[in-house]
Coordinates of C-alpha atoms and ligand atoms in Angstrom, one line a residue:
M269 CA 0.1 0.0 0.1
K270 CA 2.7 2.4 0.9
T271 CA 4.1 2.2 -2.5
R272 CA 1.0 2.9 -4.1
T273 CA 0.2 5.9 -2.0
L274 CA 3.6 7.2 -2.7
L275 CA 3.4 7.0 -6.3
Y276 CA 0.0 8.5 -6.6
A277 CA 1.2 11.5 -4.7
L278 CA 4.2 11.8 -6.8
L279 CA 2.0 11.5 -9.9
V280 CA -0.3 14.3 -8.7
L281 CA 2.7 16.3 -7.7
T282 CA 4.3 16.0 -11.2
F283 CA 1.3 16.6 -13.1
S284 CA 0.2 19.6 -11.2
C285 CA 3.6 21.2 -11.6
N286 CA 4.7 19.8 -14.6
D287 CA 5.0 22.2 -17.4
D288 CA 6.7 19.8 -19.8
K289 CA 3.5 17.8 -20.4
K290 CA 2.9 19.9 -23.6
A291 CA 6.0 18.6 -24.9
E292 CA 5.1 14.8 -24.9
P293 CA 4.6 13.3 -28.2
T294 CA 0.9 12.3 -29.1
T295 CA 1.8 8.6 -29.0
P296 CA 4.1 8.1 -26.2
K297 CA 7.0 6.0 -27.1
Y298 CA 7.6 4.5 -23.6
V299 CA 4.6 2.8 -21.9
E300 CA 3.8 3.3 -18.3
E301 CA 6.2 1.8 -15.9
L302 CA 5.8 0.9 -12.3
H303 CA 9.1 0.5 -11.1
S304 CA 10.9 3.7 -12.5
Y305 CA 10.6 7.5 -11.8
A306 CA 11.9 8.4 -15.1
K307 CA 9.8 10.2 -17.8
P308 CA 11.5 9.2 -20.8
N309 CA 8.7 10.6 -22.9
T310 CA 9.8 14.2 -22.0
S311 CA 13.6 13.5 -21.7
A312 CA 15.4 10.2 -22.3
I313 CA 19.0 9.1 -21.8
K314 CA 20.6 7.8 -24.9
H315 CA 24.4 7.2 -24.2
L316 CA 26.4 7.1 -21.0
D317 CA 30.1 8.1 -20.3
L318 CA 31.0 6.5 -17.0
D319 CA 34.2 7.6 -15.1
I320 CA 34.5 5.8 -11.8
D321 CA 37.0 4.7 -9.1
V322 CA 36.4 1.6 -7.4
N323 CA 37.8 1.9 -3.9
F324 CA 38.1 -1.5 -2.3
D325 CA 39.4 0.1 1.1
K326 CA 36.2 2.1 1.5
Q327 CA 34.1 -0.2 -0.5
I328 CA 32.7 2.6 -2.5
I329 CA 32.5 3.5 -6.1
D330 CA 33.1 7.3 -6.8
G331 CA 32.7 9.0 -10.1
V332 CA 30.5 10.9 -12.8
A333 CA 27.9 9.7 -15.0
T334 CA 27.6 11.8 -18.0
Y335 CA 24.4 11.3 -20.2
T336 CA 23.6 12.3 -23.8
I337 CA 20.0 13.0 -23.5
E338 CA 17.0 12.9 -26.1
N339 CA 15.3 16.2 -25.1
N340 CA 11.7 16.9 -26.1
N341 CA 12.0 20.5 -25.0
A342 CA 12.0 19.5 -21.2
T343 CA 12.9 21.6 -18.4
E344 CA 13.9 18.6 -16.3
I345 CA 15.0 15.1 -16.5
V346 CA 14.3 12.4 -13.9
L347 CA 16.7 9.5 -13.1
D348 CA 16.4 6.7 -10.6
A349 CA 18.9 6.6 -7.7
K350 CA 18.9 4.5 -4.6
F351 CA 21.4 4.7 -1.9
L352 CA 23.6 6.9 -3.6
N353 CA 25.3 10.3 -2.5
I354 CA 24.9 12.9 -5.3
A355 CA 27.6 15.6 -4.9
S356 CA 26.6 17.8 -7.8
V357 CA 25.1 17.8 -11.2
E358 CA 25.7 19.8 -14.4
A359 CA 23.8 20.3 -17.5
D360 CA 26.1 21.0 -20.6
G361 CA 29.0 21.5 -18.3
Q362 CA 27.3 24.0 -15.9
N363 CA 26.2 23.3 -12.5
T364 CA 22.5 22.8 -12.2
E365 CA 19.8 22.2 -9.5
F366 CA 18.6 18.8 -8.6
E367 CA 16.3 17.3 -6.0
L368 CA 16.1 13.8 -4.4
G369 CA 12.5 12.7 -4.0
A370 CA 10.9 10.9 -1.0
F371 CA 12.6 7.4 -0.6
D372 CA 10.7 4.3 -1.4
E373 CA 11.9 1.0 0.1
Q374 CA 11.9 -0.7 -3.4
L375 CA 12.1 2.0 -5.9
G376 CA 14.6 4.3 -4.2
Q377 CA 14.3 8.0 -5.2
A378 CA 13.7 10.1 -8.0
L379 CA 16.5 12.3 -8.9
T380 CA 15.1 15.4 -10.6
I381 CA 17.7 17.5 -12.5
K382 CA 16.9 20.9 -13.8
I383 CA 17.8 21.3 -17.5
S384 CA 16.8 24.0 -20.3
E385 CA 14.9 22.9 -23.6
D386 CA 18.2 22.8 -25.5
T387 CA 20.3 20.7 -22.8
K388 CA 22.1 18.0 -24.5
T389 CA 24.0 16.5 -21.7
V390 CA 23.7 15.9 -17.9
A391 CA 26.7 14.8 -15.7
V392 CA 26.0 13.5 -12.2
H393 CA 28.9 13.4 -9.7
Y394 CA 28.1 10.7 -7.3
Q395 CA 29.5 7.9 -4.8
T396 CA 27.6 4.5 -3.7
T397 CA 27.1 4.0 -0.1
S398 CA 27.5 1.0 2.4
K399 CA 23.8 0.4 1.6
T400 CA 24.1 0.0 -2.3
E401 CA 22.3 -3.2 -3.1
A402 CA 23.9 -3.9 -6.4
L403 CA 27.3 -4.3 -5.3
Q404 CA 28.8 -7.3 -3.3
W405 CA 32.3 -6.6 -2.0
L406 CA 34.2 -9.8 -1.2
N407 CA 37.2 -10.4 1.1
P408 CA 39.9 -12.6 -0.1
Q409 CA 38.6 -15.6 1.9
Q410 CA 35.4 -15.4 0.1
T411 CA 37.0 -15.9 -3.5
A412 CA 38.5 -18.9 -5.1
D413 CA 42.2 -17.9 -4.9
K414 CA 41.7 -16.2 -1.4
T415 CA 44.5 -13.7 -2.2
H416 CA 42.8 -10.7 -3.4
P417 CA 39.4 -9.0 -2.9
F418 CA 36.5 -9.0 -5.5
L419 CA 33.7 -7.0 -6.5
F420 CA 30.7 -7.7 -8.6
T421 CA 27.3 -5.9 -9.5
Q422 CA 23.9 -7.2 -10.2
G423 CA 21.5 -5.0 -12.1
Q424 CA 18.5 -7.1 -12.8
A425 CA 15.8 -6.2 -12.0
I426 CA 16.0 -2.5 -10.7
L427 CA 19.3 -2.5 -8.7
T428 CA 21.4 -0.7 -11.3
R429 CA 20.2 2.6 -9.9
S430 CA 21.9 1.7 -6.6
W431 CA 25.5 1.8 -8.4
I432 CA 24.6 4.3 -11.3
P433 CA 22.1 7.1 -11.2
I434 CA 20.1 5.9 -14.4
Q435 CA 16.7 5.9 -15.9
D436 CA 16.3 2.3 -14.7
S437 CA 13.4 1.1 -17.0
P438 CA 13.9 -2.0 -19.2
Q439 CA 12.4 0.3 -22.0
I440 CA 15.4 2.6 -21.9
R441 CA 18.3 1.8 -24.2
I442 CA 21.8 3.3 -24.1
T443 CA 25.1 2.8 -25.5
Y444 CA 28.1 3.4 -23.2
N445 CA 31.8 4.1 -22.5
A446 CA 33.5 3.7 -19.4
T447 CA 36.7 4.4 -17.7
V448 CA 37.2 2.3 -14.6
K449 CA 40.0 2.9 -12.2
V450 CA 40.7 -0.3 -10.0
P451 CA 43.9 -1.4 -7.7
S452 CA 46.7 -2.2 -10.3
E453 CA 46.8 -5.9 -9.1
L454 CA 43.0 -6.5 -10.3
M455 CA 41.3 -6.6 -13.7
A456 CA 38.1 -4.9 -14.4
V457 CA 35.5 -6.4 -16.8
M458 CA 31.9 -5.0 -18.0
S459 CA 29.1 -5.9 -20.2
A460 CA 31.2 -4.4 -23.0
Q461 CA 34.3 -4.8 -25.0
N462 CA 36.6 -6.3 -22.5
P463 CA 40.4 -6.5 -22.0
K464 CA 42.0 -9.8 -22.0
E465 CA 45.0 -8.8 -19.9
K466 CA 45.5 -6.6 -16.9
T467 CA 46.9 -3.0 -17.5
A468 CA 49.8 -1.7 -15.4
D469 CA 47.9 1.0 -13.9
G470 CA 44.8 -0.4 -13.2
V471 CA 42.7 1.9 -15.6
Y472 CA 40.3 0.1 -18.0
K473 CA 38.5 1.6 -20.8
F474 CA 35.1 0.0 -22.1
T475 CA 32.8 0.6 -24.9
M476 CA 29.5 -0.8 -25.5
N477 CA 28.4 0.2 -28.9
Q478 CA 24.8 -1.7 -29.0
P479 CA 22.2 -0.1 -27.0
I480 CA 21.2 -2.1 -23.9
S481 CA 18.7 -1.7 -21.2
P482 CA 20.1 -0.4 -17.8
Y483 CA 19.5 -3.7 -15.9
L484 CA 22.4 -5.0 -18.1
M485 CA 25.0 -2.7 -17.0
A486 CA 27.5 -4.9 -15.2
L487 CA 30.9 -4.7 -13.6
A488 CA 33.3 -7.3 -12.0
V489 CA 36.7 -6.6 -10.4
G490 CA 39.1 -9.2 -9.2
D491 CA 42.2 -11.1 -10.0
L492 CA 41.1 -12.4 -13.3
E493 CA 42.6 -14.4 -16.2
Y494 CA 41.1 -14.9 -19.6
K495 CA 41.2 -18.1 -21.8
A496 CA 39.7 -18.1 -25.2
V497 CA 37.4 -21.2 -26.2
S498 CA 37.0 -19.7 -29.8
H499 CA 37.6 -16.6 -31.7
R500 CA 34.6 -15.2 -30.0
T501 CA 33.9 -17.1 -26.9
G502 CA 36.0 -17.6 -23.8
V503 CA 36.0 -17.7 -20.1
Y504 CA 37.2 -15.1 -17.3
A505 CA 37.9 -16.7 -13.9
E506 CA 40.4 -16.6 -11.1
K507 CA 43.6 -18.5 -11.6
S508 CA 42.6 -21.6 -9.8
M509 CA 39.3 -21.8 -11.7
I510 CA 40.3 -20.8 -15.2
D511 CA 41.2 -24.4 -16.6
K512 CA 38.2 -25.9 -14.8
A513 CA 35.9 -23.2 -16.3
H514 CA 37.6 -23.5 -19.8
S515 CA 37.1 -27.2 -20.1
E516 CA 33.6 -27.2 -18.7
F517 CA 32.4 -24.5 -21.2
S518 CA 34.3 -26.0 -24.0
D519 CA 31.3 -26.2 -26.1
M520 CA 30.4 -22.5 -26.1
E521 CA 31.2 -22.0 -29.7
K522 CA 29.0 -24.7 -30.7
M523 CA 26.1 -23.3 -28.5
V524 CA 26.5 -19.9 -30.4
V525 CA 26.4 -21.6 -33.8
A526 CA 23.4 -23.8 -32.6
A527 CA 21.6 -20.7 -31.6
E528 CA 22.6 -18.9 -34.9
N529 CA 21.2 -21.5 -36.8
L530 CA 18.0 -21.5 -35.0
Y531 CA 17.1 -17.9 -34.9
G532 CA 19.6 -15.6 -36.7
A533 CA 23.1 -13.9 -36.2
Y534 CA 24.5 -13.3 -32.8
D535 CA 24.4 -9.5 -32.5
W536 CA 27.0 -8.9 -29.9
E537 CA 30.2 -10.0 -31.5
Q538 CA 31.7 -11.6 -28.4
F539 CA 30.2 -14.1 -26.1
D540 CA 32.2 -14.7 -23.0
V541 CA 31.5 -16.1 -19.5
I542 CA 32.9 -14.9 -16.2
V543 CA 32.8 -17.3 -13.1
L544 CA 32.3 -15.5 -10.1
P545 CA 32.9 -16.5 -6.5
P546 CA 30.1 -18.9 -4.9
S547 CA 28.1 -15.9 -3.4
F548 CA 26.8 -14.9 -7.0
P549 CA 23.1 -14.9 -6.2
F550 CA 22.1 -16.4 -9.3
G551 CA 23.0 -19.3 -11.7
G552 CA 23.6 -16.9 -14.4
M553 CA 23.0 -13.4 -15.4
E554 CA 22.9 -12.5 -19.1
N555 CA 25.0 -9.4 -19.3
P556 CA 25.7 -8.7 -22.9
R557 CA 29.0 -10.1 -24.2
L558 CA 29.7 -11.3 -20.8
T559 CA 27.6 -13.7 -18.8
F560 CA 28.0 -13.7 -15.2
A561 CA 28.0 -17.1 -13.8
T562 CA 27.9 -19.2 -10.6
P563 CA 31.1 -21.5 -9.9
T564 CA 28.3 -24.2 -8.9
V565 CA 27.7 -25.1 -12.3
I566 CA 31.2 -26.3 -12.8
A567 CA 30.5 -29.9 -12.2
G568 CA 33.6 -31.4 -14.2
D569 CA 31.3 -33.1 -16.7
K570 CA 29.5 -30.4 -18.4
S571 CA 26.1 -31.6 -16.8
L572 CA 25.0 -28.4 -15.7
T573 CA 26.0 -26.3 -18.8
S574 CA 22.4 -25.6 -19.9
L575 CA 22.8 -22.5 -17.9
I576 CA 25.3 -21.2 -20.5
A577 CA 22.7 -22.2 -23.2
H578 CA 20.0 -20.4 -21.3
E579 CA 22.3 -17.1 -20.8
L580 CA 23.4 -17.1 -24.4
A581 CA 19.5 -17.3 -25.5
H582 CA 19.2 -14.1 -23.6
S583 CA 21.3 -12.5 -26.2
W584 CA 18.0 -12.8 -28.3
S585 CA 15.3 -13.0 -25.9
G586 CA 15.9 -10.4 -23.5
N587 CA 19.0 -8.4 -24.5
L588 CA 18.0 -7.9 -28.2
V589 CA 14.1 -8.2 -27.7
T590 CA 13.4 -6.9 -24.2
N591 CA 10.5 -7.1 -22.0
A592 CA 8.8 -3.5 -21.8
T593 CA 8.0 -3.8 -18.3
W594 CA 8.7 -6.3 -15.4
N595 CA 5.0 -7.4 -15.7
D596 CA 6.1 -8.9 -19.0
F597 CA 9.0 -10.7 -17.6
W598 CA 7.8 -13.9 -18.9
L599 CA 8.7 -12.6 -22.5
N600 CA 12.3 -12.6 -21.2
E601 CA 12.5 -15.8 -19.3
G602 CA 9.9 -18.1 -21.0
F603 CA 11.2 -17.4 -24.5
T604 CA 14.8 -18.0 -23.0
V605 CA 13.9 -21.5 -21.4
Y606 CA 12.2 -22.4 -24.9
F607 CA 15.4 -21.4 -26.7
E608 CA 17.7 -23.0 -24.3
V609 CA 16.2 -26.2 -24.5
R610 CA 16.3 -26.0 -28.3
I611 CA 20.1 -25.3 -28.0
M612 CA 20.5 -28.3 -25.9
E613 CA 18.6 -30.5 -28.1
A614 CA 20.6 -29.3 -31.0
L615 CA 23.9 -30.2 -29.2
Y616 CA 22.9 -33.1 -27.2
G617 CA 19.8 -34.6 -28.5
K618 CA 16.1 -34.7 -27.7
D619 CA 16.6 -37.1 -24.7
R620 CA 18.6 -34.4 -22.7
A621 CA 16.5 -31.6 -24.0
N622 CA 13.2 -33.4 -22.7
M623 CA 14.7 -34.1 -19.2
I624 CA 15.6 -30.5 -18.8
A625 CA 12.1 -29.5 -19.9
L626 CA 10.6 -32.1 -17.5
I627 CA 12.6 -30.9 -14.6
G628 CA 11.0 -27.3 -15.3
R629 CA 7.7 -29.2 -15.6
Q630 CA 8.0 -30.2 -11.9
D631 CA 9.2 -27.0 -10.8
L632 CA 6.0 -25.6 -12.3
E633 CA 3.9 -27.9 -10.8
E634 CA 5.5 -27.1 -7.3
E635 CA 5.1 -23.4 -8.0
V636 CA 1.5 -23.4 -9.0
E637 CA 0.8 -25.5 -5.8
G638 CA 2.8 -22.9 -3.7
F639 CA 0.6 -20.3 -5.1
K640 CA -2.7 -21.7 -4.5
D641 CA -3.7 -19.2 -2.1
E642 CA -2.4 -16.4 -4.6
P643 CA -3.5 -17.9 -7.9
E644 CA -3.2 -14.5 -9.8
M645 CA 0.7 -15.1 -9.4
T646 CA 0.4 -17.9 -11.6
K647 CA -0.6 -15.9 -14.7
L648 CA 2.1 -15.2 -17.2
K649 CA 1.1 -11.4 -17.3
L650 CA 1.8 -10.4 -14.0
D651 CA 0.4 -7.2 -12.0
L652 CA 3.4 -6.2 -10.1
S653 CA 2.1 -3.0 -8.8
N654 CA 3.2 -2.6 -5.1
K655 CA 5.6 -5.5 -5.5
N656 CA 9.4 -5.8 -6.1
P657 CA 9.8 -7.3 -9.7
D658 CA 11.7 -9.9 -8.0
D659 CA 8.4 -11.5 -6.8
G660 CA 7.9 -12.4 -10.5
M661 CA 11.2 -14.4 -10.7
N662 CA 9.7 -17.7 -10.3
S663 CA 9.0 -20.8 -12.3
I664 CA 5.8 -19.4 -13.7
A665 CA 7.7 -17.0 -16.0
Y666 CA 10.2 -19.7 -16.9
D667 CA 8.4 -22.9 -17.1
K668 CA 4.8 -21.9 -17.8
G669 CA 6.2 -19.5 -20.4
Y670 CA 8.2 -22.5 -21.8
L671 CA 5.2 -24.7 -21.8
F672 CA 3.2 -22.1 -23.6
L673 CA 5.6 -21.8 -26.4
R674 CA 6.2 -25.6 -26.8
T675 CA 2.4 -26.0 -26.9
L676 CA 2.3 -23.4 -29.8
E677 CA 5.2 -25.2 -31.6
E678 CA 3.5 -28.6 -31.4
T679 CA 0.3 -26.9 -32.7
V680 CA 1.6 -25.3 -35.7
G681 CA 4.6 -27.5 -36.3
R682 CA 8.3 -26.7 -35.7
E683 CA 9.2 -25.2 -39.2
K684 CA 6.5 -22.6 -39.1
F685 CA 7.2 -21.9 -35.3
D686 CA 10.9 -21.2 -36.0
A687 CA 10.3 -19.1 -38.9
F688 CA 8.1 -17.0 -36.7
L689 CA 10.4 -16.6 -33.8
K690 CA 13.3 -15.8 -36.2
G691 CA 11.2 -13.0 -37.5
Y692 CA 10.1 -11.9 -34.3
F693 CA 13.7 -11.2 -33.1
K694 CA 14.4 -9.7 -36.4
T695 CA 11.5 -7.4 -36.5
N696 CA 12.0 -6.3 -32.7
A697 CA 15.8 -6.2 -32.5
F698 CA 17.1 -3.7 -30.1
S699 CA 13.6 -2.7 -28.8
T700 CA 11.2 -3.6 -26.2
V701 CA 7.9 -5.5 -26.5
T702 CA 4.7 -5.7 -24.2
T703 CA 2.9 -8.8 -23.7
E704 CA 0.0 -7.3 -25.7
G705 CA 2.4 -6.4 -28.5
F706 CA 3.6 -10.0 -28.5
I707 CA 0.0 -11.3 -28.8
D708 CA -0.6 -9.1 -31.8
Y709 CA 2.5 -10.1 -33.5
L710 CA 1.7 -13.8 -32.8
N711 CA -1.9 -13.4 -34.2
T712 CA -0.6 -11.7 -37.3
N713 CA 2.2 -13.6 -38.1
L714 CA 1.6 -17.1 -37.1
L715 CA -2.0 -17.9 -36.0
E716 CA -4.2 -16.0 -38.4
P717 CA -2.1 -17.1 -41.5
N718 CA -2.2 -20.6 -40.5
N719 CA -5.9 -20.5 -39.4
V720 CA -5.1 -21.7 -36.1
D721 CA -7.3 -21.2 -33.2
F722 CA -5.4 -21.0 -30.0
N723 CA -6.4 -20.2 -26.4
V724 CA -3.7 -17.6 -26.1
N725 CA -5.8 -15.4 -23.7
E726 CA -6.2 -18.3 -21.3
W727 CA -2.5 -19.1 -21.3
V728 CA -1.3 -15.5 -20.7
Y729 CA -4.1 -13.8 -18.6
E730 CA -5.6 -17.0 -16.6
P731 CA -4.0 -18.7 -13.6
G732 CA -2.9 -22.2 -13.8
V733 CA -1.9 -24.3 -16.8
P734 CA -4.3 -24.8 -19.5
E735 CA -5.5 -28.3 -20.6
N736 CA -3.8 -28.3 -23.9
Q737 CA -0.4 -28.1 -22.6
A738 CA 2.0 -30.2 -24.5
K739 CA 2.8 -33.5 -23.0
I740 CA 6.5 -34.0 -22.4
V741 CA 7.9 -37.5 -22.0
S742 CA 11.0 -39.0 -21.2
D743 CA 11.9 -42.8 -21.3
K744 CA 14.9 -42.2 -19.1
F745 CA 12.8 -40.7 -16.4
D746 CA 10.2 -43.3 -16.5
N747 CA 13.1 -45.7 -16.1
A748 CA 14.5 -43.7 -13.2
E749 CA 11.1 -43.7 -11.5
R750 CA 10.8 -47.5 -11.8
V751 CA 14.2 -48.1 -10.5
L752 CA 13.4 -46.0 -7.6
N753 CA 10.3 -47.9 -6.7
E754 CA 12.0 -51.2 -7.2
F755 CA 14.9 -50.3 -4.6
I756 CA 12.4 -49.3 -2.2
A757 CA 10.2 -52.3 -2.7
N758 CA 12.9 -54.7 -2.6
K759 CA 14.8 -53.0 0.2
V760 CA 18.0 -53.6 -1.8
V761 CA 20.0 -51.1 -4.1
D762 CA 21.2 -52.6 -7.3
V763 CA 23.8 -50.2 -8.7
S764 CA 24.0 -51.9 -11.7
K765 CA 20.6 -50.4 -12.7
T766 CA 22.1 -46.8 -12.5
K767 CA 25.1 -47.2 -14.5
D768 CA 25.6 -44.3 -16.9
W769 CA 23.0 -42.2 -15.4
T770 CA 23.2 -38.6 -16.2
T771 CA 22.7 -35.7 -13.5
Q772 CA 19.2 -35.1 -14.8
E773 CA 18.3 -38.8 -14.0
W774 CA 19.7 -38.4 -10.5
V775 CA 18.0 -35.3 -9.9
Y776 CA 14.7 -36.8 -11.0
F777 CA 15.3 -40.1 -8.8
I778 CA 15.9 -38.0 -5.7
R779 CA 13.1 -35.4 -6.1
N780 CA 10.6 -38.1 -6.6
F781 CA 11.0 -40.1 -3.4
P782 CA 7.6 -40.9 -2.1
E783 CA 6.3 -39.2 1.0
T784 CA 6.6 -42.6 2.7
I785 CA 10.3 -43.0 2.2
T786 CA 12.0 -44.3 5.5
T787 CA 15.3 -43.4 7.1
E788 CA 16.5 -47.0 6.1
D789 CA 15.8 -46.3 2.4
L790 CA 17.7 -43.0 2.6
E791 CA 20.6 -44.6 4.4
R792 CA 20.8 -47.4 2.0
F793 CA 20.8 -44.8 -1.0
D794 CA 23.3 -42.6 0.8
K795 CA 25.6 -45.7 1.4
A796 CA 25.4 -46.9 -2.3
F797 CA 25.6 -43.4 -4.0
N798 CA 27.1 -41.0 -1.4
F799 CA 24.6 -38.2 -2.3
T800 CA 25.6 -36.4 0.9
N801 CA 29.0 -35.8 -0.6
S802 CA 28.0 -35.2 -4.1
S803 CA 30.2 -32.8 -5.9
N804 CA 27.4 -32.0 -8.3
T805 CA 25.7 -29.0 -6.6
H806 CA 22.4 -29.8 -8.1
I807 CA 22.4 -33.3 -7.0
A808 CA 23.6 -32.3 -3.6
M809 CA 20.9 -29.6 -3.3
V810 CA 17.9 -31.8 -4.0
W811 CA 19.3 -34.4 -1.8
Y812 CA 19.8 -32.1 1.1
E813 CA 16.2 -30.9 0.5
Q814 CA 15.0 -34.5 0.9
A815 CA 17.3 -34.9 4.1
I816 CA 15.5 -32.0 5.7
N817 CA 12.2 -33.2 4.5
H818 CA 12.5 -36.7 5.9
D819 CA 14.6 -36.1 8.9
Y820 CA 17.6 -37.9 7.5
H821 CA 20.8 -37.1 9.5
G822 CA 23.3 -39.8 8.5
N823 CA 26.6 -39.6 6.8
N824 CA 27.1 -36.2 8.6
V825 CA 24.6 -34.6 6.1
D826 CA 23.8 -31.8 8.5
Q827 CA 27.3 -30.5 8.5
N828 CA 27.4 -30.6 4.7
I829 CA 24.2 -28.7 4.3
E830 CA 25.4 -26.1 6.8
D831 CA 28.6 -25.7 4.9
F832 CA 26.9 -25.5 1.8
L833 CA 24.7 -22.9 2.8
I834 CA 27.5 -20.9 4.1
R835 CA 29.8 -21.2 0.9
V836 CA 27.2 -20.9 -1.8
G837 CA 24.9 -17.8 -2.2
R838 CA 23.0 -18.9 -5.3
R839 CA 19.4 -17.9 -4.3
W840 CA 17.6 -20.9 -5.9
Y841 CA 19.6 -23.3 -4.0
V842 CA 19.6 -21.5 -0.8
S843 CA 16.1 -20.6 -0.7
T844 CA 15.0 -24.0 -1.6
L845 CA 16.8 -25.3 1.4
F846 CA 15.4 -22.8 3.8
K847 CA 12.2 -23.1 2.5
A848 CA 12.4 -26.8 3.4
Y849 CA 13.4 -26.1 7.2
K850 CA 10.5 -23.8 7.2
R851 CA 8.0 -26.0 5.8
N852 CA 9.0 -28.7 8.1
D853 CA 8.9 -26.3 11.3
K854 CA 12.5 -26.3 11.6
V855 CA 12.8 -22.5 11.5
D856 CA 15.2 -22.5 14.5
E857 CA 17.5 -24.8 12.9
A858 CA 17.4 -22.6 9.8
L859 CA 17.9 -19.4 11.7
A860 CA 21.0 -20.9 13.5
I861 CA 22.5 -21.8 10.0
Y862 CA 21.4 -18.4 8.6
K863 CA 23.2 -16.3 11.2
K864 CA 26.4 -17.9 10.1
S865 CA 25.6 -17.9 6.2
R866 CA 24.0 -14.3 6.0
P867 CA 27.3 -12.4 5.8
N868 CA 28.4 -14.2 2.8
Y869 CA 25.2 -13.6 0.8
H870 CA 24.5 -10.7 -1.9
S871 CA 21.6 -8.4 -0.8
V872 CA 19.2 -10.2 -3.4
T873 CA 19.6 -13.5 -1.5
A874 CA 19.7 -11.9 2.0
N875 CA 16.5 -10.0 1.2
T876 CA 14.7 -13.2 0.0
I877 CA 15.7 -15.4 3.0
D878 CA 15.3 -12.4 5.5
E879 CA 11.6 -12.3 4.4
M880 CA 11.2 -16.2 4.4
L881 CA 12.5 -16.6 7.9
G882 CA 11.3 -13.2 9.5
Y883 CA 14.9 -12.3 10.2
N884 CA 15.6 -8.9 11.3
E885 CA 19.2 -8.0 11.6
Ligands
BES78 N1 18.3 -13.1 -16.0 C1 18.0 -14.2 -15.0 C2 18.4 -13.9 -13.7 C3 17.5 -12.9 -13.0 C4 16.2 -12.9 -13.2 C5 18.2 -11.9 -12.1 C6 15.4 -11.9 -12.7 C7 17.3 -11.0 -11.5 C8 15.9 -10.8 -11.6 C9 18.9 -15.4 -15.6 O1 19.1 -15.5 -17.1 C10 18.5 -16.7 -15.1 O2 17.2 -17.0 -15.5 N2 19.0 -17.4 -14.3 C11 18.8 -18.8 -13.8 C12 19.5 -19.8 -14.6 C13 18.6 -20.6 -15.2 C14 17.2 -20.7 -15.3 C15 19.3 -21.7 -16.0 C16 19.2 -18.8 -12.4 O3 20.0 -17.8 -11.9 O4 19.0 -19.9 -11.8
ZN79 ZN1 17.0 -16.2 -17.7

């Protein structure tokens, strides 16, 4: 409620004292945005020159953000800012007045800058603060090599405003140049053209010539090395991780080729991945030209690399064709999961692709069940008013979105569907799409020409999963389930039955334990397969979840769970485990661990768990 009242007050205020309104074009280019204070229809940023100093001693970033603007005769420009100290602002090189609006817990503040009708640039001198949410400053102990500190940013969904004052809406697109000064023993990399070696003076220059949305601004600083996989793909990591990362991701070039064969040329020239320290709050983040990734995908056998396919797919769905608002988030993630599964199929075959899709199908089922008291959260098109866009980051956007597209594909046939998607990416390249815009495009370019009647509105605007959903099957999973039931019925584990199983089969096996599984069964499995000490983080995670669910304490598993939660900050893993404690009335146990693990978490993970466990610092 608080946010709505505030926004309303702000709206009234802006309208009553806004003499720029006459300047708005008749059909506004930018649609209404719940999560940004910017008013880009009157004045919008187009290019950023960022000049910053990264100070590890003080843990602040300090510098100037200079914007070239598109000015529709406006007398002010509004940026988003959160937890920033604004020192001064210039318009075309002259000091100008600025004002920071009321603070909102989620949105931060409007930074309103006085300009004149012919102003072309504004420069904001600013500093981040200890509260800045996008940044995680790591001490050497929290890195792989344990000798140098590390810094990384996370912009999506609305955190870029906490490290750069900016018009922080996905509808905005800017090119940028940056000069970043870091301690000379460290290397800086961004979502831009990147260095391959350290400089002597710690000064790095970046250019990003393709226009990107502000949530894709990204910076990482650490003791990094680069190793190429192909002429346009490669990995950044700390020394002790670089070879592991390089061999794990050795199929990167093949993935880019497969993606291009499906939906058109890769528009970003370079595709690199940086392996971050384990506190990175996501599996991956599709920062253009440089995907940020968790080290937990490095399993040693390439079994978790669908994550790379996923982030690569965002180079089309998300980075090239971007959701207009966070209510349309499924356009980013649903399309990306669809594309990810297609890339995996192209490289490794249908079996693997269907297993990935089915794991998502099970996530979706659990998510829908979890939202049984809030069914409106299971719609693809969300209404995130008064909510943090983060609340939409769940299996609905990803896996219901996927299922919708797969169902469409199976209805019209793959050939037509692929041609349609290729056209969609080409037509909308470097721009944003609303859910309504997509539905229009779908009707005009796929459904009507092929005379196909499809329940699009039900899929997009109704809760739950429609009846006509594609049925995904996997012989391998059917077999895993059979084997599981056999082991339980016979009270004996026959390891020959699980020979050559892939990670996906193990995950399926573990996730599908019956409610009635006994401690003896779990002990028997752990003895045969040593799940408690699995070096595959996905297998370990689902096993730990079952240990919590079924009160299993053998093989020192409790210590492993605690160590895992302290080391790994990937929100999906961490929240799955804390949720299991909570569901099983073990909040005290959870809090005892959380007190130790929380200092290692990035704010996005800590915020989620704070809320889940009712934790107050
Ligand atoms: N773009 C997302 C991560 C994200 C979403 C960050 C919303 C902040 C707000 C990224 O592409 C993603 O989906 N990551 C997944 C990987 C996966 C589905 C393979 C993750 O982190 O688990
Ligand atoms: Zn994604």
